Amino acid sequence: MGNGDIELDADIVVVGAGMSGLYALKALRDRGFRVIVLERAPEVGGTWYWNRYPGARCDIPSLEYSFGFDPELEQEWEWTEHFAAQPEIERYLNHIADRYDLRRDIRLSTGVSAMTFDATTDTWVVDTETGERLRARFCVMATGGLSAPHRPDWPGLDTFAGEIVQTSLWPEDGVELEGRRVGIVGNGSSGVQAIPELAEVAGHLTVFQRTAAFTWPSQNRPLTEAEQAEVKSRYRELRAAQYASPLATAHTTGAVIFTFADPDKRILESTADEREAALAEHGFSAARIWGDAAKDLEANEMAVELFREMVRRTVHDPEVADSLCPKDYPIGCKRPVLDNGYFETFNRDDVTLVDLRKDPVVEVVPAGVVTASGTKELDVLVFATGFDAVSGALTRIDIRGTDGRLLRDEWTDGPRTLMGFAAAGFPNLLMIIGPGSVGVLATYPPHIELQVGWIADLLDHLRATERTCVEAEVEAQDAWCAEVEAAAAGSMFLAPNCSSWYNGGNIAGKARNLPIYLGGLDRYMARANEMAANGYEGFALR
Ligand code: NA7
């Protein structure tokens, strides 16, 4: 690539060797670019390396949560379950690293601390936590949407005499749990997945809950050979369906994730008998079948009541059941959770629920966690308290663009990008599944393939036309941000009493904002491809 007089370590530095970074390396190397990947972890896999807590599992069917770029890879890889557990996905990503000889361009245990754009040469200077400095023309951020761990700052936490672990930073050699007094904080996907597994091994499990979860039985089961062969026999057609769909799904495997809402079913007009029949037929999913619950808060509250009824029918102790009933936010505000025996776990004698709304945390002491009602003695304290999502992995790096402006400061009121690909003021910096794209809503592997393909085409175009710089234009970025906002209007993600990692409400001081385009991947990619066809409209190419 035309690098003039300056010495470049690579054409492109990719930050992160998770799913996005691995595929970016493969695709960009295939186009003849010199690529170096920098990864903080000692292994590849990203999310599927770090989140190795007991029970960690994907909530998208395995046969769809996988890459389609190589039909041979698709045919040779055998998934064992409808919803793959973490070790299997980690093995899959390691297999990809080996199969395409990716490791030679990946530097492990090399976190990126700072990135500075040098406008005199149109290059990025990348500083690592290991003290290295690299220069590249372009940076591609493959830093993930749920990768910047968040942990509460409880008073006295550092005095705790036992072991503190976080689900998203689970040690590779495990944590001793057998027979011990274990506490867990957090009831999102991570907590809900971990709780039944921890209860199995711990001597006693104490669950500290701030907000009750909407979670549905996953109905996970082994994939039969016949099911797998059937999907593999028509994989091209199914992948095509994924690439062209709003959420990169093809409903291939027959795994029942949820009973989807029927637009014609209106809970506001339903009778008590009809609701009872729905409970008998669908169980917890009876709360999800109503078309009017998606946008109408009154209908939503009626659907939530069906969910609560299922909790009361499942959990024996009425007080515990009451605490486990979601009360003050709508279904659809947070990402739905899939579980394996979550509510049933609270019927065990060796599991205690502490409802932090009634019994708040006072402090942590060497012996355990003190709440208003007294000390809960613990040997291990597990935080499943989520992430500074979507933008956090980017704002935690000191990214300095034109005139030294800091990305973190530019995004104080929420991230601003042109379609999640790039941000004005930060030339030659491209993002995979960045804020302002469809983001975490569409199935990652096919979604990543589409985005990386678009980025690779852009970089190819720059090389072919001998340009050294690409930057999002402010007007185009403003117009796109307005469109993202318009698409989110009226959605439950921004309901008045909804606070979640989607909208930044889970992190104190973070701007409340939904940096996710709700218009669907199909419309998003059509727009991206149209921009490309019009000579990368909205981008300044120099
Ligand atoms: P989530 O979904 O953000 O869940 C985090 C949980 O931790 C949630 O129940 C929070 O309660 C709780 N939390 C956070 N801070 C505190 C404090 N200070 N005290 C008590 N409880 C707290 O993260 P996950 O890792 O479970 O899942 C993230 C995504 O990964 C998931 O949606 C899937 O897409 C995969 P809150 O609701 O804020 O009251």
Coordinates of C-alpha atoms and ligand atoms in Angstrom, one line a residue:
M1 CA 0.0 0.0 0.0
G2 CA 1.3 3.4 -0.9
N3 CA 3.0 4.4 2.3
G4 CA 5.4 7.0 0.9
D5 CA 8.4 7.6 3.1
I6 CA 7.1 6.4 6.4
E7 CA 7.8 3.0 7.8
L8 CA 4.6 1.1 8.5
D9 CA 4.5 -2.0 10.7
A10 CA 1.3 -3.0 8.9
D11 CA -1.2 -1.6 6.5
I12 CA -3.9 -2.4 9.1
V13 CA -3.9 -2.9 12.8
V14 CA -6.9 -4.8 14.0
V15 CA -7.7 -4.5 17.7
G16 CA -9.1 -7.7 19.1
A17 CA -8.9 -11.4 18.2
G18 CA -12.4 -12.4 19.0
M19 CA -14.9 -13.4 16.4
S20 CA -14.7 -10.0 14.5
G21 CA -10.9 -9.7 14.7
L22 CA -10.3 -13.3 13.5
Y23 CA -12.5 -12.9 10.5
A24 CA -11.2 -9.4 9.8
L25 CA -7.6 -10.8 9.7
K26 CA -8.6 -13.6 7.3
A27 CA -10.6 -11.4 5.0
L28 CA -8.1 -8.5 4.9
R29 CA -5.1 -10.8 4.5
D30 CA -6.9 -12.5 1.6
R31 CA -7.2 -9.1 -0.1
G32 CA -3.4 -8.7 0.1
F33 CA -3.2 -6.3 3.1
R34 CA -0.5 -6.7 5.7
V35 CA -2.4 -7.0 9.0
I36 CA -1.4 -7.2 12.6
V37 CA -3.9 -8.1 15.3
L38 CA -3.4 -7.0 18.8
E39 CA -5.2 -8.9 21.6
R40 CA -5.3 -8.3 25.3
A41 CA -6.1 -11.9 26.3
P42 CA -3.4 -14.7 26.3
E43 CA -5.6 -16.6 23.8
V44 CA -7.9 -15.9 20.9
G45 CA -11.7 -15.9 21.2
G46 CA -12.6 -12.6 22.7
T47 CA -16.0 -12.9 24.5
W48 CA -15.7 -16.6 24.2
Y49 CA -12.3 -16.6 25.9
W50 CA -13.2 -14.3 28.8
N51 CA -16.7 -15.5 29.7
R52 CA -15.7 -19.0 30.8
Y53 CA -17.9 -19.0 33.9
P54 CA -19.9 -22.2 34.8
G55 CA -23.0 -22.2 32.6
A56 CA -21.8 -19.7 29.9
R57 CA -23.7 -20.5 26.8
C58 CA -24.8 -18.8 23.6
D59 CA -28.5 -18.0 23.2
I60 CA -28.5 -18.2 19.4
P61 CA -28.7 -21.6 17.7
S62 CA -25.2 -22.9 17.0
L63 CA -25.9 -23.7 13.3
E64 CA -26.7 -20.0 12.8
Y65 CA -24.2 -18.6 15.3
S66 CA -21.3 -19.7 13.0
F67 CA -19.5 -18.4 9.9
G68 CA -20.7 -19.0 6.4
F69 CA -17.7 -17.7 4.5
D70 CA -16.3 -21.2 3.8
P71 CA -18.6 -24.0 2.9
E72 CA -15.9 -26.6 3.9
L73 CA -15.6 -25.1 7.4
E74 CA -19.4 -25.3 7.7
Q75 CA -19.5 -28.9 6.6
E76 CA -16.6 -30.2 8.7
W77 CA -17.5 -28.5 12.0
E78 CA -19.9 -30.5 14.2
W79 CA -22.0 -28.7 16.8
T80 CA -23.2 -30.8 19.7
E81 CA -26.1 -28.8 21.0
H82 CA -28.7 -26.4 19.8
F83 CA -27.2 -23.7 22.0
A84 CA -23.5 -24.2 22.2
A85 CA -21.7 -23.8 25.6
Q86 CA -18.7 -21.5 25.9
P87 CA -16.0 -24.2 25.6
E88 CA -17.4 -25.4 22.2
I89 CA -17.5 -21.9 20.7
E90 CA -14.0 -21.2 22.1
R91 CA -12.8 -24.5 20.4
Y92 CA -14.5 -23.4 17.1
L93 CA -12.7 -20.0 17.1
N94 CA -9.4 -21.7 17.9
H95 CA -10.0 -24.1 15.0
I96 CA -10.6 -21.1 12.7
A97 CA -7.3 -19.5 13.9
D98 CA -5.4 -22.7 13.1
R99 CA -7.3 -23.7 9.9
Y100 CA -6.5 -20.3 8.2
D101 CA -3.1 -19.9 9.8
L102 CA -4.1 -16.7 11.5
R103 CA -1.9 -17.0 14.6
R104 CA 1.3 -15.7 12.9
D105 CA -0.3 -12.2 12.6
I106 CA -1.8 -12.1 16.1
R107 CA 0.0 -10.7 19.1
L108 CA -1.5 -12.1 22.2
S109 CA -1.3 -10.5 25.7
T110 CA -0.9 -7.2 24.0
G111 CA -3.7 -4.9 25.0
V112 CA -4.0 -1.5 23.2
S113 CA -3.8 1.5 25.6
A114 CA -3.7 4.4 23.2
M115 CA -4.1 5.3 19.5
T116 CA -3.1 8.6 18.0
F117 CA -3.8 9.8 14.5
D118 CA -0.9 11.4 12.8
A119 CA -2.4 13.8 10.2
T120 CA 0.9 14.6 8.6
T121 CA 1.3 11.0 7.3
D122 CA -2.4 9.8 7.5
T123 CA -1.3 7.0 9.9
W124 CA -2.2 5.7 13.3
V125 CA 0.3 5.3 16.1
V126 CA -0.8 2.5 18.4
D127 CA 0.6 2.1 21.9
T128 CA 0.2 -1.2 23.7
E129 CA 0.1 -2.0 27.4
T130 CA 3.3 -3.9 26.9
G131 CA 5.1 -0.8 25.8
E132 CA 5.3 -1.5 22.1
R133 CA 4.5 1.2 19.5
L134 CA 3.2 0.3 16.0
R135 CA 2.3 2.5 13.1
A136 CA -0.3 1.5 10.5
R137 CA -2.4 3.3 7.9
F138 CA -5.7 2.0 9.1
C139 CA -7.1 0.7 12.4
V140 CA -10.0 -1.7 12.5
M141 CA -11.7 -1.9 15.9
A142 CA -12.8 -5.5 16.6
T143 CA -13.3 -4.7 20.3
G144 CA -16.7 -6.2 20.8
G145 CA -20.0 -4.9 22.1
L146 CA -20.0 -6.6 25.5
S147 CA -16.3 -6.6 26.4
A148 CA -15.7 -3.8 28.9
P149 CA -16.5 -5.4 32.3
H150 CA -18.4 -3.4 34.8
R151 CA -18.2 -4.0 38.6
P152 CA -20.0 -2.1 41.3
D153 CA -17.9 0.0 43.7
W154 CA -19.2 -1.3 47.0
P155 CA -17.6 0.2 50.1
G156 CA -15.1 -2.2 51.7
L157 CA -14.9 -4.5 48.6
D158 CA -11.1 -4.6 48.8
T159 CA -11.3 -5.8 52.5
F160 CA -13.0 -9.1 51.5
A161 CA -11.0 -12.0 52.7
G162 CA -12.4 -14.5 50.2
E163 CA -12.0 -14.6 46.5
I164 CA -13.7 -12.1 44.2
V165 CA -14.3 -13.1 40.6
Q166 CA -16.2 -11.7 37.7
T167 CA -18.1 -13.8 35.2
S168 CA -16.6 -11.9 32.3
L169 CA -13.0 -12.3 33.6
W170 CA -13.3 -15.9 34.8
P171 CA -9.8 -17.4 35.5
E172 CA -8.6 -19.9 33.0
D173 CA -7.7 -22.4 35.7
G174 CA -11.1 -22.1 37.3
V175 CA -12.3 -21.1 40.8
E176 CA -12.7 -23.5 43.7
L177 CA -16.4 -23.6 44.4
E178 CA -17.0 -27.1 45.7
G179 CA -18.7 -27.0 49.1
R180 CA -17.9 -23.3 49.6
R181 CA -20.2 -20.4 50.5
V182 CA -20.6 -18.6 47.2
G183 CA -22.3 -15.2 46.6
I184 CA -23.4 -13.9 43.2
V185 CA -24.5 -10.4 42.2
G186 CA -26.4 -9.9 39.0
N187 CA -29.4 -11.4 37.3
G188 CA -28.8 -10.7 33.6
S189 CA -27.9 -13.5 31.1
S190 CA -24.6 -14.2 32.9
G191 CA -26.0 -14.4 36.4
V192 CA -29.1 -16.4 35.2
Q193 CA -26.8 -18.9 33.4
A194 CA -24.4 -19.2 36.3
I195 CA -26.8 -19.5 39.2
P196 CA -28.1 -23.0 38.6
E197 CA -24.6 -24.3 37.9
L198 CA -23.1 -22.6 41.0
A199 CA -25.9 -24.0 43.1
E200 CA -24.9 -27.5 42.0
V201 CA -21.4 -27.2 43.3
A202 CA -21.4 -24.7 46.1
G203 CA -22.0 -25.6 49.7
H204 CA -24.4 -22.7 49.8
L205 CA -25.3 -20.1 47.2
T206 CA -26.5 -16.5 48.1
V207 CA -28.0 -14.6 45.2
F208 CA -27.9 -10.8 45.5
Q209 CA -30.6 -9.5 43.2
R210 CA -31.3 -5.8 42.4
T211 CA -33.7 -6.4 39.5
A212 CA -35.7 -9.5 38.8
A213 CA -35.1 -11.0 35.3
F214 CA -37.3 -11.9 32.5
T215 CA -35.9 -15.3 31.6
W216 CA -37.4 -18.1 29.5
P217 CA -36.6 -21.9 29.6
S218 CA -34.1 -22.4 26.8
Q219 CA -35.2 -25.9 25.9
N220 CA -31.7 -26.6 24.9
R221 CA -30.9 -30.1 23.9
P222 CA -28.3 -32.1 21.9
L223 CA -28.4 -31.7 18.1
T224 CA -29.1 -34.9 16.4
E225 CA -27.0 -36.0 13.4
A226 CA -30.1 -35.9 11.3
E227 CA -30.9 -32.3 12.3
Q228 CA -27.4 -31.2 11.6
A229 CA -27.2 -33.0 8.3
E230 CA -30.5 -31.5 7.2
V231 CA -29.2 -27.9 7.8
K232 CA -25.9 -28.7 6.2
S233 CA -27.6 -30.0 3.1
R234 CA -29.1 -26.6 2.4
Y235 CA -26.6 -24.3 4.1
R236 CA -26.1 -21.9 1.2
E237 CA -29.8 -21.2 1.0
L238 CA -30.0 -20.7 4.8
R239 CA -26.9 -18.4 4.9
A240 CA -28.4 -16.3 2.1
A241 CA -31.6 -16.0 4.2
Q242 CA -29.5 -14.9 7.2
Y243 CA -27.5 -12.3 5.3
A244 CA -30.8 -10.9 3.9
S245 CA -32.8 -10.9 7.1
P246 CA -33.3 -8.1 9.7
L247 CA -31.6 -10.0 12.5
A248 CA -29.3 -12.4 10.5
T249 CA -31.5 -15.3 11.5
A250 CA -32.9 -18.1 9.4
H251 CA -34.8 -20.1 12.0
T252 CA -33.0 -23.1 10.7
T253 CA -32.8 -25.6 13.5
G254 CA -36.2 -25.9 14.8
A255 CA -34.8 -24.9 18.3
V256 CA -37.6 -23.1 20.0
I257 CA -36.1 -19.9 21.3
F258 CA -39.3 -18.1 22.0
T259 CA -42.9 -18.2 20.9
F260 CA -42.9 -15.1 18.8
A261 CA -45.6 -12.5 19.1
D262 CA -48.6 -12.8 16.9
P263 CA -49.5 -9.3 15.6
D264 CA -53.2 -10.2 15.7
K265 CA -53.3 -11.4 19.3
R266 CA -54.2 -8.5 21.6
I267 CA -53.9 -9.0 25.3
L268 CA -55.9 -5.8 26.0
E269 CA -58.9 -7.5 24.4
S270 CA -58.3 -10.9 25.9
T271 CA -60.5 -12.7 28.5
A272 CA -59.2 -14.2 31.7
D273 CA -59.9 -17.7 30.2
E274 CA -57.9 -16.9 27.1
R275 CA -55.0 -15.8 29.3
E276 CA -55.2 -18.9 31.4
A277 CA -55.3 -21.1 28.2
A278 CA -52.2 -19.2 27.0
L279 CA -50.4 -20.1 30.3
A280 CA -51.4 -23.7 29.9
E281 CA -50.2 -23.9 26.3
H282 CA -47.0 -21.7 26.4
G283 CA -45.9 -21.5 30.1
F284 CA -43.5 -18.6 30.5
S285 CA -43.8 -17.8 26.8
A286 CA -47.4 -16.9 27.4
A287 CA -46.1 -13.5 28.1
R288 CA -44.6 -13.2 24.7
I289 CA -47.4 -14.1 22.3
W290 CA -49.3 -10.7 22.3
G291 CA -48.7 -8.3 19.4
D292 CA -49.9 -5.3 21.3
A293 CA -47.4 -5.7 24.1
A294 CA -44.5 -4.6 21.9
K295 CA -45.4 -0.9 21.9
D296 CA -48.3 -0.4 24.4
L297 CA -47.2 -0.2 28.0
E298 CA -50.6 -1.2 29.4
A299 CA -50.7 -4.3 27.2
N300 CA -47.1 -5.0 28.2
E301 CA -48.0 -4.8 31.9
M302 CA -50.7 -7.4 31.3
A303 CA -48.2 -9.6 29.6
V304 CA -45.8 -9.1 32.5
E305 CA -48.5 -10.3 34.9
L306 CA -48.7 -13.6 33.0
F307 CA -45.0 -14.0 33.5
R308 CA -45.3 -13.2 37.2
E309 CA -48.0 -15.8 37.5
M310 CA -45.6 -18.4 36.0
V311 CA -43.0 -17.4 38.6
R312 CA -45.5 -17.9 41.4
R313 CA -46.5 -21.3 40.1
T314 CA -42.8 -22.3 39.8
V315 CA -41.2 -21.0 43.0
H316 CA -42.5 -22.5 46.2
D317 CA -41.8 -19.8 48.8
P318 CA -44.3 -17.0 48.2
E319 CA -41.9 -14.3 49.5
V320 CA -39.0 -15.5 47.3
A321 CA -41.4 -15.8 44.3
D322 CA -42.6 -12.2 44.9
S323 CA -39.0 -11.0 44.8
L324 CA -38.3 -12.9 41.6
C325 CA -41.3 -11.3 39.8
P326 CA -40.2 -8.4 37.5
K327 CA -42.3 -5.4 38.6
D328 CA -41.1 -2.1 37.4
Y329 CA -40.0 -2.4 33.8
P330 CA -41.5 -3.8 30.6
I331 CA -40.8 -7.0 28.7
G332 CA -38.6 -6.0 25.8
C333 CA -36.6 -3.4 27.6
K334 CA -33.7 -5.7 28.3
R335 CA -32.4 -8.5 26.2
P336 CA -34.5 -11.6 27.0
V337 CA -32.6 -14.2 28.9
L338 CA -32.7 -18.0 28.3
D339 CA -32.1 -20.3 31.2
N340 CA -31.8 -23.9 32.3
G341 CA -33.8 -24.3 35.5
Y342 CA -33.3 -20.8 36.9
F343 CA -36.5 -20.3 38.9
E344 CA -36.5 -23.9 40.1
T345 CA -33.0 -23.3 41.6
F346 CA -34.6 -21.1 44.2
N347 CA -36.6 -24.1 45.6
R348 CA -33.3 -25.6 46.8
D349 CA -32.5 -25.5 50.6
D350 CA -28.9 -24.4 49.8
V351 CA -29.9 -21.3 47.8
T352 CA -30.8 -18.0 49.4
L353 CA -32.1 -14.9 47.6
V354 CA -31.3 -11.5 49.0
D355 CA -33.6 -8.9 47.5
L356 CA -31.5 -5.8 47.4
R357 CA -34.5 -3.6 46.9
K358 CA -35.8 -4.6 50.4
D359 CA -32.4 -5.4 52.0
P360 CA -29.7 -3.2 50.4
V361 CA -26.0 -3.6 50.6
V362 CA -24.3 -1.6 53.3
E363 CA -20.7 -2.7 52.9
V364 CA -18.3 -5.6 52.3
V365 CA -16.3 -6.8 55.2
P366 CA -13.6 -9.5 55.4
A367 CA -16.2 -12.2 56.2
G368 CA -18.7 -11.3 53.5
V369 CA -21.4 -8.9 52.4
V370 CA -23.3 -6.8 54.9
T371 CA -26.9 -5.9 54.0
A372 CA -29.4 -4.0 56.1
S373 CA -30.5 -7.4 57.6
G374 CA -27.0 -8.5 58.6
T375 CA -23.8 -10.2 57.3
K376 CA -23.9 -12.9 54.6
E377 CA -20.7 -14.8 55.2
L378 CA -19.0 -15.9 52.0
D379 CA -15.8 -17.6 50.7
V380 CA -16.3 -16.5 47.1
L381 CA -18.1 -13.4 45.7
V382 CA -19.0 -13.6 42.0
F383 CA -19.9 -10.4 40.0
A384 CA -22.2 -11.0 37.1
T385 CA -22.8 -7.3 36.9
G386 CA -22.5 -6.7 33.1
F387 CA -20.6 -4.4 30.8
D388 CA -20.1 -0.8 29.7
A389 CA -21.7 -2.1 26.6
V390 CA -21.5 -1.1 22.9
S391 CA -19.2 1.9 23.3
G392 CA -17.2 1.0 26.4
A393 CA -14.4 -1.0 24.8
L394 CA -13.7 2.0 22.5
T395 CA -14.0 4.8 25.1
R396 CA -11.7 2.9 27.5
I397 CA -8.8 3.3 24.9
D398 CA -7.3 6.8 24.6
I399 CA -8.2 7.2 20.9
R400 CA -7.0 10.6 19.7
G401 CA -8.1 11.7 16.2
T402 CA -7.6 15.0 14.3
D403 CA -6.4 17.9 16.4
G404 CA -5.9 15.6 19.4
R405 CA -9.6 15.2 20.0
L406 CA -10.4 12.3 22.3
L407 CA -13.1 9.8 21.3
R408 CA -14.2 9.5 24.9
D409 CA -14.9 13.2 25.1
E410 CA -16.6 13.4 21.8
W411 CA -19.0 10.7 22.9
T412 CA -19.9 12.1 26.3
D413 CA -23.5 12.5 25.2
G414 CA -23.5 9.1 23.5
P415 CA -21.5 7.7 20.5
R416 CA -21.9 9.4 17.1
T417 CA -20.9 7.5 14.0
L418 CA -21.7 7.1 10.4
M419 CA -23.5 3.8 10.3
G420 CA -21.2 2.4 13.1
F421 CA -18.4 2.2 10.5
A422 CA -16.5 5.4 11.3
A423 CA -16.7 8.6 13.3
A424 CA -16.1 12.1 12.0
G425 CA -12.8 13.5 13.3
F426 CA -11.2 10.0 13.5
P427 CA -9.9 9.3 10.0
N428 CA -8.8 5.8 8.9
L429 CA -10.4 4.3 12.0
L430 CA -13.1 1.7 11.1
M431 CA -15.3 -0.3 13.5
I432 CA -16.9 -3.7 13.2
I433 CA -20.3 -3.8 14.8
G434 CA -19.7 -0.3 16.1
P435 CA -22.2 1.9 18.0
G436 CA -24.8 3.2 15.5
S437 CA -24.9 -0.1 13.5
V438 CA -27.4 -2.8 14.0
G439 CA -24.9 -3.9 16.7
V440 CA -25.7 -6.7 19.1
L441 CA -29.2 -7.2 17.7
A442 CA -28.2 -9.3 14.7
T443 CA -26.5 -12.7 14.9
Y444 CA -22.8 -11.9 15.1
P445 CA -20.9 -14.2 12.7
P446 CA -23.0 -13.5 9.6
H447 CA -23.3 -9.9 10.6
I448 CA -19.5 -9.7 11.0
E449 CA -19.0 -11.2 7.6
L450 CA -21.1 -8.5 6.0
Q451 CA -19.5 -5.6 7.9
V452 CA -16.0 -6.8 7.4
G453 CA -16.7 -7.4 3.7
W454 CA -17.9 -3.8 3.4
I455 CA -14.8 -2.5 5.2
A456 CA -12.5 -4.7 3.0
D457 CA -14.2 -3.3 -0.1
L458 CA -13.6 0.2 1.1
L459 CA -10.0 -0.4 1.9
D460 CA -9.6 -2.0 -1.5
H461 CA -11.1 1.0 -3.2
L462 CA -8.8 3.4 -1.4
R463 CA -5.8 1.3 -2.5
A464 CA -7.0 1.1 -6.1
T465 CA -7.6 4.9 -6.2
E466 CA -4.4 5.7 -4.4
R467 CA -6.1 7.4 -1.5
T468 CA -4.5 7.4 2.0
C469 CA -7.3 8.8 4.0
V470 CA -11.0 8.2 4.6
E471 CA -13.2 10.0 7.1
A472 CA -16.9 10.2 7.9
E473 CA -18.4 13.6 7.0
V474 CA -20.2 15.4 9.9
E475 CA -23.4 16.1 7.9
A476 CA -23.7 12.5 6.9
Q477 CA -23.0 11.4 10.4
D478 CA -25.6 13.8 11.9
A479 CA -28.2 12.5 9.4
W480 CA -27.5 8.9 10.3
C481 CA -27.6 9.6 14.0
A482 CA -31.1 11.2 13.5
E483 CA -32.2 8.1 11.6
V484 CA -31.0 5.8 14.4
E485 CA -32.9 7.9 16.9
A486 CA -36.1 7.9 14.7
A487 CA -36.0 4.1 14.3
A488 CA -35.8 3.8 18.1
A489 CA -38.8 6.0 18.9
G490 CA -41.5 4.2 20.8
S491 CA -39.5 1.0 21.3
M492 CA -39.4 -0.7 24.7
F493 CA -35.6 -0.2 24.8
L494 CA -36.3 3.4 25.7
A495 CA -39.4 3.0 27.7
P496 CA -39.5 5.5 30.6
N497 CA -38.7 3.0 33.3
C498 CA -36.2 1.0 31.3
S499 CA -32.6 1.0 32.3
S500 CA -30.3 -1.5 30.6
W501 CA -26.9 -2.0 28.9
Y502 CA -28.6 -1.2 25.5
N503 CA -29.4 2.3 26.6
G504 CA -26.5 3.0 28.9
G505 CA -28.7 3.1 31.9
N506 CA -26.7 0.3 33.6
I507 CA -23.6 2.5 34.0
A508 CA -23.7 5.4 36.4
G509 CA -23.0 8.7 34.6
K510 CA -23.3 7.2 31.1
A511 CA -25.5 9.1 28.6
R512 CA -28.9 7.6 28.1
N513 CA -28.9 6.8 24.5
L514 CA -29.7 3.8 22.2
P515 CA -26.7 3.6 19.8
I516 CA -28.3 0.7 18.0
Y517 CA -30.1 0.9 14.6
L518 CA -33.5 -0.8 15.0
G519 CA -34.3 -0.7 11.3
G520 CA -32.8 -4.2 10.6
L521 CA -29.6 -5.6 9.1
D522 CA -31.2 -6.0 5.7
R523 CA -32.1 -2.3 5.4
Y524 CA -28.8 -1.3 7.0
M525 CA -26.7 -3.3 4.6
A526 CA -28.7 -2.1 1.6
R527 CA -27.9 1.4 2.7
A528 CA -24.2 0.6 3.2
N529 CA -24.0 -1.0 -0.2
E530 CA -25.8 1.9 -1.8
M531 CA -23.3 4.4 -0.2
A532 CA -20.4 2.3 -1.6
A533 CA -21.9 2.2 -5.0
N534 CA -22.2 6.0 -5.0
G535 CA -18.4 6.3 -4.4
Y536 CA -18.6 6.1 -0.6
E537 CA -21.1 8.8 -0.3
G538 CA -20.9 10.4 3.2
F539 CA -17.2 9.7 3.5
A540 CA -14.4 12.1 2.5
L541 CA -11.8 10.2 0.5
R542 CA -8.4 12.0 0.2
Ligands
NA7_1 P1 -26.5 -7.5 32.3 O1 -27.6 -8.0 31.4 O2 -26.2 -6.0 32.2 O3 -26.8 -7.8 33.8 C1 -26.1 -7.3 34.9 C2 -26.8 -7.6 36.2 O4 -26.0 -7.1 37.2 C3 -28.2 -7.0 36.3 O5 -29.0 -7.8 37.0 C4 -27.9 -5.7 37.1 O6 -29.0 -5.2 37.8 C5 -26.9 -6.3 38.1 N1 -26.1 -5.2 38.7 C6 -25.3 -4.3 38.1 N2 -24.7 -3.5 39.0 C7 -25.2 -3.9 40.2 C8 -25.1 -3.4 41.5 N3 -24.3 -2.4 41.8 N4 -25.7 -4.0 42.5 C9 -26.5 -5.1 42.2 N5 -26.7 -5.6 41.0 C10 -26.1 -5.0 40.0 O7 -25.1 -8.2 32.0 P2 -24.9 -9.8 31.7 O8 -23.4 -10.0 31.7 O9 -25.7 -10.6 32.5 O10 -25.4 -9.9 30.2 C11 -25.0 -9.0 29.1 C12 -25.3 -9.6 27.8 O11 -24.3 -10.6 27.5 C13 -26.6 -10.3 27.7 O12 -27.7 -9.5 27.5 C14 -26.4 -11.2 26.5 O13 -26.5 -10.5 25.3 C15 -24.9 -11.6 26.7 P3 -29.9 -4.0 37.2 O14 -30.7 -4.7 36.2 O15 -28.9 -3.0 36.6 O16 -30.6 -3.5 38.4

